[in-house]
Every structure is written in structure tokens, then in C-alpha cells.
Short mmCIF file of C-alpha atoms in Angstrom, two decimals:
data_model
loop_
_atom_site.label_atom_id
_atom_site.label_comp_id
_atom_site.label_asym_id
_atom_site.label_seq_id
_atom_site.Cartn_x
_atom_site.Cartn_y
_atom_site.Cartn_z
CA MET A 1 139.03 111.14 85.65
CA ILE A 2 139.19 112.87 82.28
CA SER A 3 142.02 115.17 83.31
CA LYS A 4 144.02 112.13 84.42
CA ILE A 5 143.51 110.62 80.96
CA HIS A 6 144.65 113.88 79.34
CA ARG A 7 147.76 113.94 81.48
CA GLY A 8 148.46 110.29 80.75
CA TYR A 9 148.29 110.89 77.01
CA TYR A 10 150.38 114.02 77.35
CA LEU A 11 153.09 112.18 79.28
CA ARG A 12 153.08 109.31 76.78
CA HIS A 13 153.41 111.77 73.90
CA ILE A 14 156.28 113.79 75.36
CA SER A 15 158.22 110.65 76.26
CA ILE A 16 157.91 109.20 72.75
CA SER A 17 158.81 112.57 71.19
CA ASN A 18 161.75 112.91 73.57
CA CYS A 19 163.06 109.49 72.51
CA MET A 20 162.55 110.27 68.84
CA ASN A 21 164.42 113.57 69.11
CA ARG A 22 167.29 111.92 70.96
CA PHE A 23 167.48 109.26 68.25
CA LEU A 24 167.51 111.90 65.50
CA ASN A 25 170.17 113.95 67.27
CA ALA A 26 172.34 110.85 67.67
CA HIS A 27 172.37 110.35 63.89
CA VAL A 28 172.17 113.91 62.65
CA ASN A 29 174.34 113.40 59.57
CA GLN A 30 172.95 110.08 58.45
CA PRO A 31 169.76 108.97 56.75
CA VAL A 32 167.54 107.31 59.36
CA GLN A 33 164.37 105.28 59.48
CA ILE A 34 161.47 105.34 61.89
CA LEU A 35 158.98 102.48 61.94
CA SER A 36 155.83 103.15 63.92
CA LEU A 37 153.89 99.98 64.67
CA GLY A 38 150.20 100.41 65.48
CA ALA A 39 150.52 104.09 64.64
CA GLY A 40 146.77 104.66 64.39
CA PHE A 41 145.90 108.30 63.81
CA ASP A 42 149.17 109.47 65.32
CA THR A 43 150.50 112.75 64.01
CA LEU A 44 154.13 112.37 65.06
CA TYR A 45 155.43 112.47 61.48
CA PHE A 46 153.55 115.64 60.63
CA GLN A 47 154.77 117.37 63.77
CA LEU A 48 158.27 116.24 62.90
CA MET A 49 157.96 117.77 59.43
CA GLN A 50 157.12 121.09 60.98
CA GLN A 51 160.20 120.90 63.22
CA GLN A 52 162.47 119.37 60.60
CA TYR A 53 162.00 122.07 58.03
CA GLU A 54 165.12 123.77 59.30
CA THR A 55 167.38 120.77 59.91
CA GLN A 56 166.78 118.82 56.70
CA GLN A 57 167.56 115.42 58.11
CA SER A 58 166.80 112.55 55.74
CA ILE A 59 164.09 110.40 57.35
CA HIS A 60 162.03 107.51 56.04
CA PHE A 61 159.00 107.30 58.34
CA VAL A 62 156.90 104.17 57.96
CA GLU A 63 153.59 103.66 59.74
CA VAL A 64 151.88 100.29 59.97
CA ASP A 65 148.45 99.51 61.31
CA CYS A 66 145.54 97.21 60.55
CA LYS A 67 143.53 97.64 57.38
CA GLU A 68 140.58 99.53 58.86
CA ILE A 69 142.70 102.15 60.59
CA SER A 70 145.27 102.60 57.81
CA GLU A 71 142.62 102.98 55.14
CA ALA A 72 140.75 105.56 57.21
CA LYS A 73 143.97 107.49 57.80
CA ASN A 74 144.87 107.26 54.12
CA GLU A 75 141.50 108.71 53.18
CA ILE A 76 142.11 111.71 55.45
CA ILE A 77 145.67 112.48 54.36
CA GLN A 78 144.83 112.21 50.68
CA ARG A 79 142.17 114.92 50.85
CA SER A 80 143.59 117.97 49.13
CA GLU A 81 142.72 120.31 52.00
CA THR A 82 144.62 118.19 54.53
CA PHE A 83 147.49 117.07 52.31
CA GLY A 84 148.79 120.60 51.94
CA LYS A 85 148.70 121.19 55.70
CA LEU A 86 150.31 117.91 56.64
CA PHE A 87 153.18 117.64 54.22
CA PRO A 88 155.89 120.20 53.37
CA ASP A 89 155.62 122.20 50.14
CA ASN A 90 156.68 120.32 47.01
CA SER A 91 155.77 116.93 48.46
CA GLU A 92 154.49 114.42 45.99
CA MET A 93 152.57 111.19 46.19
CA ILE A 94 154.51 108.31 44.69
CA THR A 95 152.23 106.47 42.31
CA ASP A 96 154.50 103.59 41.44
CA HIS A 97 152.23 100.74 40.46
CA THR A 98 154.78 98.14 41.47
CA LEU A 99 154.25 99.07 45.14
CA ALA A 100 152.80 96.17 47.08
CA THR A 101 149.10 96.33 47.95
CA SER A 102 150.01 96.67 51.61
CA ILE A 103 151.54 100.07 50.83
CA LEU A 104 148.57 102.45 50.89
CA ALA A 105 150.49 105.65 50.34
CA GLN A 106 154.03 106.88 49.92
CA ILE A 107 154.74 110.59 49.96
CA LYS A 108 158.13 111.98 49.12
CA SER A 109 159.16 115.37 50.48
CA ARG A 110 162.43 117.15 49.92
CA HIS A 111 164.35 115.30 52.64
CA SER A 112 162.00 112.61 53.83
CA ILE A 113 159.59 109.91 52.80
CA TYR A 114 156.35 108.97 54.55
CA THR A 115 154.95 105.50 53.93
CA LEU A 116 151.59 104.29 55.22
CA CYS A 117 151.11 100.52 55.30
CA SER A 118 148.28 98.21 56.13
CA CYS A 119 149.13 94.93 57.83
CA ASP A 120 147.84 92.73 60.63
CA LEU A 121 150.52 93.27 63.28
CA GLY A 122 150.07 89.73 64.54
CA ASP A 123 151.14 88.28 61.19
CA LEU A 124 154.91 88.53 61.55
CA SER A 125 155.93 87.19 58.17
CA ARG A 126 153.52 89.53 56.44
CA LEU A 127 154.77 92.40 58.57
CA GLN A 128 158.33 91.61 57.56
CA SER A 129 157.51 91.59 53.85
CA THR A 130 155.49 94.79 54.29
CA VAL A 131 158.38 96.74 55.79
CA VAL A 132 160.70 95.43 53.07
CA SER A 133 158.21 96.51 50.39
CA ALA A 134 157.98 99.91 52.07
CA GLY A 135 161.68 100.30 51.38
CA LEU A 136 163.19 99.98 54.87
CA LEU A 137 166.85 98.97 54.72
CA PRO A 138 168.45 96.73 57.34
CA ASN A 139 171.72 98.67 57.54
CA LEU A 140 170.40 102.13 58.47
CA PRO A 141 169.85 103.40 62.01
CA THR A 142 166.23 102.58 62.70
CA LEU A 143 163.90 103.55 65.52
CA ILE A 144 160.91 101.31 66.08
CA LEU A 145 157.99 102.80 68.01
CA ALA A 146 155.36 100.53 69.51
CA GLU A 147 152.73 102.13 71.74
CA CYS A 148 150.33 99.68 73.36
CA VAL A 149 151.06 97.12 70.67
CA VAL A 150 153.63 94.60 71.95
CA VAL A 151 151.47 93.81 74.98
CA ARG A 152 148.63 92.67 72.77
CA ASP A 153 150.58 89.82 71.22
CA MET B 1 162.94 100.17 69.79
CA VAL B 2 160.82 102.32 72.06
CA ILE B 3 157.78 100.63 73.56
CA TYR B 4 155.06 102.20 75.69
CA ASP B 5 153.08 99.47 77.39
CA PRO B 6 151.49 98.43 80.65
CA PHE B 7 153.92 97.14 83.24
CA GLN B 8 153.79 95.07 86.43
CA LEU B 9 150.14 94.12 86.19
CA SER B 10 150.18 91.38 88.83
CA ASP B 11 148.08 93.36 91.34
CA MET B 12 144.40 94.41 91.55
CA PHE B 13 144.96 97.35 89.25
CA GLY B 14 146.50 95.03 86.70
CA ALA B 15 143.71 92.48 87.02
CA THR B 16 141.09 95.18 86.46
CA LEU B 17 142.95 96.53 83.42
CA GLN B 18 143.34 93.09 81.86
CA ASN B 19 139.71 92.29 82.46
CA TYR B 20 138.69 95.57 80.84
CA PHE B 21 140.53 94.66 77.66
CA ALA B 22 139.39 91.04 77.67
CA VAL B 23 135.74 92.13 77.87
CA LYS B 24 136.31 94.44 74.90
CA GLY B 25 137.67 91.53 72.88
CA CYS B 26 141.31 92.60 72.75
CA GLU B 27 142.98 90.62 75.48
CA LEU B 28 146.52 91.63 76.41
CA ARG B 29 147.84 88.28 75.23
CA ALA B 30 151.51 88.98 75.87
CA LEU B 31 150.80 89.09 79.59
CA ARG B 32 150.18 85.35 79.58
CA SER B 33 153.95 84.88 79.24
CA PHE B 34 155.57 88.19 80.16
CA GLN B 35 154.68 89.66 83.53
CA THR B 36 157.75 90.85 85.42
CA ALA B 37 160.71 92.97 84.42
CA LYS B 38 162.80 89.77 84.38
CA ASP B 39 160.37 88.19 81.89
CA HIS B 40 160.77 91.21 79.63
CA PHE B 41 164.56 91.14 79.91
CA HIS B 42 164.62 87.44 78.99
CA ARG B 43 162.17 88.08 76.18
CA PHE B 44 164.27 90.80 74.57
CA LEU B 45 167.76 89.62 75.45
CA GLY B 46 167.42 85.84 75.14
CA SER B 47 170.18 84.47 72.96
CA THR B 48 167.97 84.05 69.90
CA GLN B 49 167.44 87.81 69.83
CA ALA B 50 169.60 90.49 68.25
CA TRP B 51 168.89 93.02 71.01
CA THR B 52 171.68 93.59 73.49
CA ALA B 53 170.38 96.06 76.07
CA CYS B 54 167.08 97.06 77.60
CA ARG B 55 165.83 99.67 80.06
CA ILE B 56 162.41 99.84 81.65
CA ILE B 57 161.36 103.11 83.24
CA ASP B 58 157.91 103.48 84.77
CA MET B 59 155.92 106.60 83.95
CA ASN B 60 156.30 108.16 87.41
CA HIS B 61 160.05 108.28 86.84
CA VAL B 62 159.58 109.35 83.23
CA TYR B 63 157.38 112.23 84.42
CA GLU B 64 160.13 113.44 86.76
CA SER B 65 162.68 113.58 83.99
CA CYS B 66 160.66 114.50 80.87
CA ALA B 67 158.69 117.41 82.26
CA ASN B 68 160.55 120.21 83.99
CA GLU B 69 158.95 122.42 86.66
CA GLU B 70 157.96 125.10 84.18
CA GLU B 71 156.21 122.56 81.99
CA LYS B 72 154.44 120.99 84.96
CA GLN B 73 153.15 124.43 86.00
CA ARG B 74 151.96 125.08 82.45
CA ILE B 75 150.02 121.80 82.41
CA GLN B 76 148.53 122.55 85.81
CA ARG B 77 147.22 125.88 84.51
CA LEU B 78 145.56 124.26 81.48
CA GLU B 79 143.27 122.05 83.48
CA ALA B 80 142.48 121.63 87.17
CA PHE B 81 143.82 118.34 88.54
CA ASP B 82 143.59 116.77 91.96
CA GLU B 83 143.77 113.00 91.33
CA PHE B 84 147.40 112.73 92.34
CA ALA B 85 147.07 109.39 94.13
CA ASP B 86 145.36 107.81 91.11
CA TRP B 87 147.88 109.41 88.78
CA ILE B 88 150.79 107.83 90.65
CA ILE B 89 149.11 104.40 90.74
CA CYS B 90 148.35 104.52 87.00
CA ASN B 91 151.85 105.68 86.13
CA ALA B 92 153.36 102.84 88.15
CA HIS B 93 151.58 100.45 85.79
CA TYR B 94 152.85 101.87 82.53
CA ALA B 95 156.44 102.11 81.34
CA ILE B 96 158.73 103.12 78.54
CA TYR B 97 160.82 100.16 77.40
CA LEU B 98 164.01 101.08 75.49
CA VAL B 99 165.56 98.15 73.63
CA THR B 100 168.66 98.42 71.48
CA ASN B 101 170.99 96.27 69.41
CA VAL B 102 173.79 98.82 69.29
CA PRO B 103 177.04 97.34 70.56
CA ARG B 104 178.26 98.49 73.92
CA SER B 105 179.68 101.98 73.84
CA PRO B 106 183.41 102.19 73.18
CA SER B 107 185.96 102.45 75.96
CA SER B 108 185.54 106.22 76.19
CA PRO B 109 183.52 106.75 79.37
CA GLN B 110 182.01 109.96 78.01
CA SER B 111 180.14 108.24 75.24
CA PHE B 112 176.66 106.98 76.21
CA HIS B 113 174.07 105.67 73.82
CA TRP B 114 170.99 107.92 73.70
CA THR B 115 168.89 105.15 75.30
CA GLN B 116 171.15 105.46 78.34
CA GLU B 117 170.66 109.19 78.51
CA PHE B 118 166.85 109.22 78.27
CA SER B 119 165.58 109.91 81.78
CA SER B 120 168.02 110.49 84.57
CA ALA B 121 165.83 108.12 86.64
CA ARG B 122 167.52 104.81 85.94
CA GLY B 123 164.53 102.50 86.25
CA MET B 124 165.63 98.94 85.57
CA MET B 125 168.26 97.87 83.09
CA ALA B 126 169.67 94.76 81.47
CA GLN B 127 172.54 94.05 79.09
CA ARG B 128 173.47 90.82 77.39
CA PHE B 129 177.00 89.49 77.06
CA SER B 130 178.54 86.20 76.08
CA MET B 131 180.95 84.44 78.39
CA CYS B 132 182.79 81.21 78.17
CA GLY B 133 181.20 78.46 80.24
CA LEU B 134 181.19 74.70 80.38
CA SER B 135 178.23 72.57 79.36
CA GLU B 136 177.23 69.41 81.23
CA MET B 137 179.46 67.54 78.82
CA GLN B 138 182.35 69.71 80.08
CA THR B 139 182.87 71.24 76.65
CA ALA B 140 183.59 74.93 76.31
CA LYS B 141 180.57 76.86 75.16
CA SER B 142 179.67 80.48 74.77
CA VAL B 143 177.02 81.21 77.38
CA PRO B 144 174.73 84.22 77.25
CA VAL B 145 174.71 86.19 80.48
CA ILE B 146 172.46 89.06 81.41
CA LEU B 147 173.70 91.82 83.69
CA ARG B 148 170.58 93.44 85.10
CA THR B 149 168.89 95.24 87.93
CA PHE B 150 168.13 93.06 90.96
CA GLN B 151 164.57 91.73 91.11
CA VAL B 152 162.77 90.73 94.29
CA ASP B 153 162.77 87.01 93.49
CA ASP B 154 166.59 87.06 93.17
CA LEU B 155 166.92 87.63 96.93
CA ASN B 156 167.62 84.09 98.14
CA GLU B 157 170.17 83.38 95.45
CA VAL B 158 171.95 86.69 95.98
CA GLN B 159 172.11 86.18 99.74
CA LYS B 160 173.63 82.71 99.25
CA LEU B 161 176.13 84.05 96.75
CA PHE B 162 177.14 86.93 99.04
CA GLN B 163 177.48 84.63 102.04
CA SER B 164 179.41 81.84 100.31
CA THR B 165 181.85 84.12 98.50
CA HIS B 166 182.66 86.26 101.54
CA LEU B 167 182.99 83.31 103.92
CA GLU B 168 185.73 81.92 101.67
CA TYR B 169 188.01 84.24 103.66
CA GLN B 170 187.41 82.23 106.88
CA CYS B 171 188.03 85.26 109.00
CA LYS B 172 186.07 86.26 112.11
CA ALA B 173 185.69 89.87 111.04
CA VAL B 174 184.25 88.87 107.66
CA THR B 175 181.89 86.32 109.25
CA ARG B 176 180.63 88.99 111.61
CA PHE B 177 180.25 91.41 108.72
CA VAL B 178 178.28 88.89 106.62
CA ASN B 179 175.96 87.98 109.51
CA HIS B 180 175.40 91.64 110.29
CA ARG B 181 174.37 92.32 106.69
CA LEU B 182 172.10 89.30 106.37
CA ARG B 183 170.22 89.55 109.67
CA LYS B 184 166.95 91.45 109.95
CA GLY B 185 167.68 95.15 109.44
CA GLY B 186 170.87 94.44 107.52
CA ASP B 187 171.07 95.72 103.95
CA MET B 188 171.26 92.23 102.44
CA ALA B 189 168.10 91.13 104.26
CA ASP B 190 165.99 93.35 102.01
CA ILE B 191 167.94 94.46 98.98
CA THR B 192 164.98 96.25 97.40
CA SER B 193 164.59 98.57 100.42
CA SER B 194 168.30 99.04 100.98
CA PHE B 195 169.43 99.62 97.41
CA LEU B 196 166.49 100.22 95.08
CA THR B 197 164.38 102.74 96.94
CA ASP B 198 166.84 105.60 96.77
CA PRO B 199 167.03 106.58 93.06
CA LYS B 200 170.74 107.26 93.47
CA SER B 201 171.47 103.75 94.70
CA HIS B 202 171.23 100.48 92.79
CA PHE B 203 171.93 96.76 92.89
CA TRP B 204 172.84 94.58 89.94
CA VAL B 205 173.14 90.87 89.36
CA VAL B 206 174.64 88.80 86.59
CA GLU B 207 172.46 85.92 85.52
CA ALA B 208 173.96 83.09 83.48
CA MET B 209 171.32 81.67 81.20
CA GLY B 210 171.23 77.87 81.58
CA LEU B 211 173.83 76.19 79.43
CA ASP B 212 171.37 73.60 78.20
CA ASP B 213 168.07 75.24 79.02
CA GLU B 214 167.64 78.83 77.88
CA ASN B 215 164.99 79.71 80.44
CA CYS B 216 166.87 78.58 83.49
CA GLY B 217 169.18 81.29 84.76
CA SER B 218 171.36 81.36 87.86
CA ILE B 219 172.89 84.31 89.64
CA ILE B 220 176.67 84.26 89.30
CA GLY B 221 177.58 87.77 90.37
CA CYS B 222 176.29 90.89 92.09
CA ILE B 223 177.27 94.41 93.12
CA GLY B 224 175.64 97.22 95.07
CA LEU B 225 175.90 101.00 94.90
CA LYS B 226 175.05 103.02 97.97
CA ARG B 227 174.84 106.77 98.24
CA ARG B 228 177.45 107.79 100.78
CA SER B 229 176.87 111.44 100.00
CA ASP B 230 175.55 113.38 97.00
CA THR B 231 179.00 113.27 95.47
CA THR B 232 180.29 109.91 96.69
CA ALA B 233 179.07 106.45 95.71
CA GLU B 234 180.06 103.39 97.73
CA LEU B 235 180.86 100.21 95.82
CA CYS B 236 179.82 97.27 97.96
CA ARG B 237 178.74 93.60 98.07
CA LEU B 238 180.74 92.71 94.94
CA SER B 239 180.58 88.91 94.73
CA VAL B 240 181.30 86.42 91.92
CA ASP B 241 180.63 82.68 91.97
CA PRO B 242 184.02 80.88 92.06
CA LYS B 243 183.07 78.77 89.01
CA TRP B 244 182.73 81.99 86.99
CA ARG B 245 185.84 83.89 88.03
CA ARG B 246 188.50 85.10 85.62
CA ARG B 247 185.93 85.64 82.87
CA GLY B 248 185.38 89.36 83.34
CA VAL B 249 182.15 89.14 85.39
CA ALA B 250 183.41 91.45 88.13
CA THR B 251 184.77 93.89 85.54
CA LYS B 252 181.38 94.06 83.82
CA LEU B 253 179.66 94.64 87.17
CA VAL B 254 182.03 97.47 88.05
CA GLN B 255 181.60 98.95 84.56
CA ALA B 256 177.79 99.04 85.02
CA PHE B 257 178.35 100.55 88.47
CA GLU B 258 180.62 103.27 87.10
CA GLU B 259 178.25 104.16 84.25
CA PHE B 260 175.39 104.56 86.72
CA ALA B 261 177.58 106.65 89.01
CA MET B 262 178.58 108.91 86.13
CA ILE B 263 175.01 109.44 84.92
CA GLN B 264 173.92 110.16 88.49
CA ARG B 265 176.62 112.83 88.70
CA TYR B 266 178.64 111.25 91.46
CA GLN B 267 182.20 112.56 91.57
CA HIS B 268 183.92 109.84 93.61
CA ILE B 269 183.65 106.14 94.22
CA VAL B 270 184.86 104.46 97.39
CA ALA B 271 185.32 100.73 97.89
CA ASP B 272 186.36 99.16 101.19
CA THR B 273 188.07 95.82 101.63
CA ILE B 274 189.96 94.27 104.51
CA GLU B 275 193.62 93.40 104.55
CA THR B 276 193.11 89.67 103.92
CA MET B 277 191.18 90.32 100.71
CA GLU B 278 194.25 90.55 98.52
CA ASP B 279 192.51 89.41 95.32
CA ALA B 280 189.98 92.22 95.72
CA GLN B 281 192.77 94.74 96.25
CA ARG B 282 194.59 93.60 93.10
CA PHE B 283 191.33 93.76 91.19
CA TYR B 284 190.54 97.36 92.21
CA THR B 285 194.09 98.43 91.44
CA SER B 286 193.81 96.87 87.97
CA LEU B 287 190.69 99.00 87.37
CA LYS B 288 192.60 102.17 88.31
CA TYR B 289 191.27 102.53 91.83
CA THR B 290 193.76 104.14 94.17
CA GLU B 291 194.42 102.84 97.66
CA ALA B 292 193.89 105.44 100.39
CA ASN B 293 197.05 106.55 102.17
CA ASN B 294 196.30 105.00 105.54
CA ARG B 295 195.02 101.59 106.39
CA GLN B 296 192.70 101.86 109.38
CA LYS B 297 193.42 99.29 112.07
CA PHE B 298 190.53 97.92 114.12
CA SER B 299 190.67 95.25 116.80
CA THR B 300 189.92 92.29 114.54
CA PHE B 301 190.71 93.60 111.07
CA THR B 302 192.44 96.30 109.04
CA LEU B 303 190.36 98.33 106.61
CA VAL B 304 191.83 99.02 103.19
CA SER B 305 189.97 101.71 101.25
CA PHE B 306 190.09 102.41 97.54
CA ASN B 307 188.77 105.39 95.66
CA LYS B 308 188.38 106.66 92.11
CA SER B 309 187.28 109.96 90.65
CA ILE B 310 184.56 109.99 88.00
CA PRO B 311 184.70 112.27 84.99
CA SER B 312 181.49 114.22 84.41
CA PRO B 313 179.33 112.95 81.52
#
């Protein structure tokens, strides 16, 4: 039973990563955006940073999840011992006080930005204003990831 | 947009899964309205949406194409596994949904959007177009149409469309051909078995969304692809409702056919007509199909074959 669950998660992960890499390769010379809805404790961005170090593609990666999950994730990534492992060297936390309260963290690295947002995914108008506050632009190639989220609503 | 979600939960497995989540207090609410692939296609490609194309690939097919043999062996070595029957059942109930708003790829046949290239297993697909139709008031109106993979509940409509369009020819050979295809054992008696079991075959329909009621679609066109050999695809059962002709429906169907054939690495397409089907012959010629040198004469009809070579992707 457990090994079936492991395989299921593995297959889900490689399919999402496969899609993300295809998307990035399709827009290799353009800035792109990735919006991960219901991201939870997903580590896709951090894995991407380890791969992307060589290619230097400009990516704005925005994660959105409910308050409880986002705040717990924020607490983990802000710890100094984890921050250094997760983000590339010379990354800095943006401490712009005009950021909306739904933006829990925004970390700028040399070629990419990571934004962690808190929002009830069932509140569509709030979700829309959250992604706008996060800085997502409507005219850039954007990949939206939604794992086990759309079916809930 | 890339979605990973449960899929096709209308069986016991699905009922158990939904109950599991309901008991935990997080009911899968979307399933109240969106159950089948067709529901999902209408949901994403309805005319109020900006999305223009959608693919749904279940996880069994994703597994075939995302994990090569070497990777599968590596996984097998990490952990013992013998629940293959359960694994297949579970995977049949989850899918990757790829939804895009990128306009159709340009006329160059080599250029596929990355969502088309993910997974050589085609799964199910849908694309939205606009066509000119007439409303009940007989005024011209742009009508959204969805070109998509055949679904089981399309069967009756597709059979009627196939029968009525072919019998327009009022020719004994065609009547015999139609009856042969529709009777038990014929490929139009069970389109799912005949065209959607082999991963290198397919069947598409065009559904016109109701002119005055968005949720009421009707089948106005169809086409089938059969594997004649590993390198040759047969174009068959192309039918378009007479009220919808001369609007590009057949061209869109053949375009979807040719894209599938290219991705599946076919090298040739063949399409057979009979001598009386002059409109069909003109149509294939206009799409750069070449008539075969000889017309084969049979007792009640003469076969006219067309073929086309496919560039590799």
C-alpha cells in the first residue's frame, strides 16, 4: 500500500516537473511566470533554483495557499539555516512595507523572484488581487500549476 | 495551466474516494458539476473562457511516456512493489490536464505547442474554434465549436451523422458500406473499441455549442484514424452535417488528424473514396492529397484512393 503511494507521488512529481521544464524550454529567452496554486510544502521552486543556476532564466515563481499552510512554510524558509540552503547565494528578502498583507515573503535572487502568498483559494476575487499584488503581469508567458486543487471547488 | 486531479470518478473507486474526502470534511465539490472528460472540456473551453485547447491524459499513459525503462528499473530497485493491478486502477482515476490559451500553432506543421508534445500518449483532446452559424432568428452569429476526442455518449449522434451524410450519395455500394460499418461487429457500432483502444488510432468529433443555450451541443462533424500499419494511417468516416458545410469543419478535422499522425510518427496517410464522391475528391486534392495512379474497379463501385506523406516532427 505504502509503496503504491510512493510511486503515485513520484509519478505526479515527475509529470509536473516535466511540464514545467517543457514550459521553460519553450520560452528560454523570455521572462516567465509560474503560479502554483495550493502549493503546500512543495519544493519545486527550490529544486528549480538548483537546476537553473547554469541557465539564468528570469522566473517569477508565486506560490499561493491557505493561511495556515503558507504561514508554516514561511516560518521554515525564513530560518537562517534553511534560507541559505533553499535560495541561491546573494538572494535577499524584499522588505517593502507597501506589499499587501497577503504577501508573506518575497525573495529576490539574481535571475528570479520567489513570492509566497496566503489566500483562501475559494475566494476568487481575493485570489485575483493577491496575484496582482504579488507582481504577476498579464502579458508574460505564465504557467499555472494546480495539484489536487481545482477538484475541490 | 497544468492540473493534476482525480478523473472519471463515476465508478466504485470514485465513490470510495469521494466518500473518503467528504468524511474528512473536504468534499471534492467540483465533482458535483464536472464528472466526464466532456464536462471538463466544456468547463475550460466554454465561450466565456479564454482557454482554447485542453488535453487530458490519465496517469497510466503519463507513466508510459514520462518514465523510460531505465528509470522504471531504478524505481523498482528502490522499493519492492507488487501491487500492479491496484496501481493501474489508481492511475486510471487520476490525470494530468493541460489547458492553454495560446493561439493555434502557425501553418508550419513542424511547430507544436509544448502542451501537445507532453506525453506521446494522446489521451483526450479538445480545441475551441469559432464558426459562423445561424441563430433561431436566422441572423448570422459566431458560434463556438469544440473539436474533441469522441466520448462514449456521442455514439448515437455520430452514427446518425455518419449514416445520413453517406446515404446522401444514394448508391448501393455506399448503402452496403454504411450498413456493414453500423451493424454489430462493424467499427461504427462501437467507436470506443474500434478507434480508441489502440493508442495509435483515434476518433474526433466537432460539437457546435448551442446557438442560444451554451450547454447544449450537437455533433456536426467527425473523423476517424485507423492504424493501417506502423507507418500508414487511414483517414476514414469523415462526415460533416450539411447545414455546417463550407465553413472549414472538415479542414479542421483533417488538421487534427494530421497533427495526431505526425506526433505518432506515421509517415503516410491514405484516404479512400468511391468514384461518385466527387466533392470528397476535390476536398482531398485541395488539402494536397495525391490521387493514386490506378482506380480499382469492383463490381458495384470504383475505389479512388488518395495519399499524403507526413513530415517528421
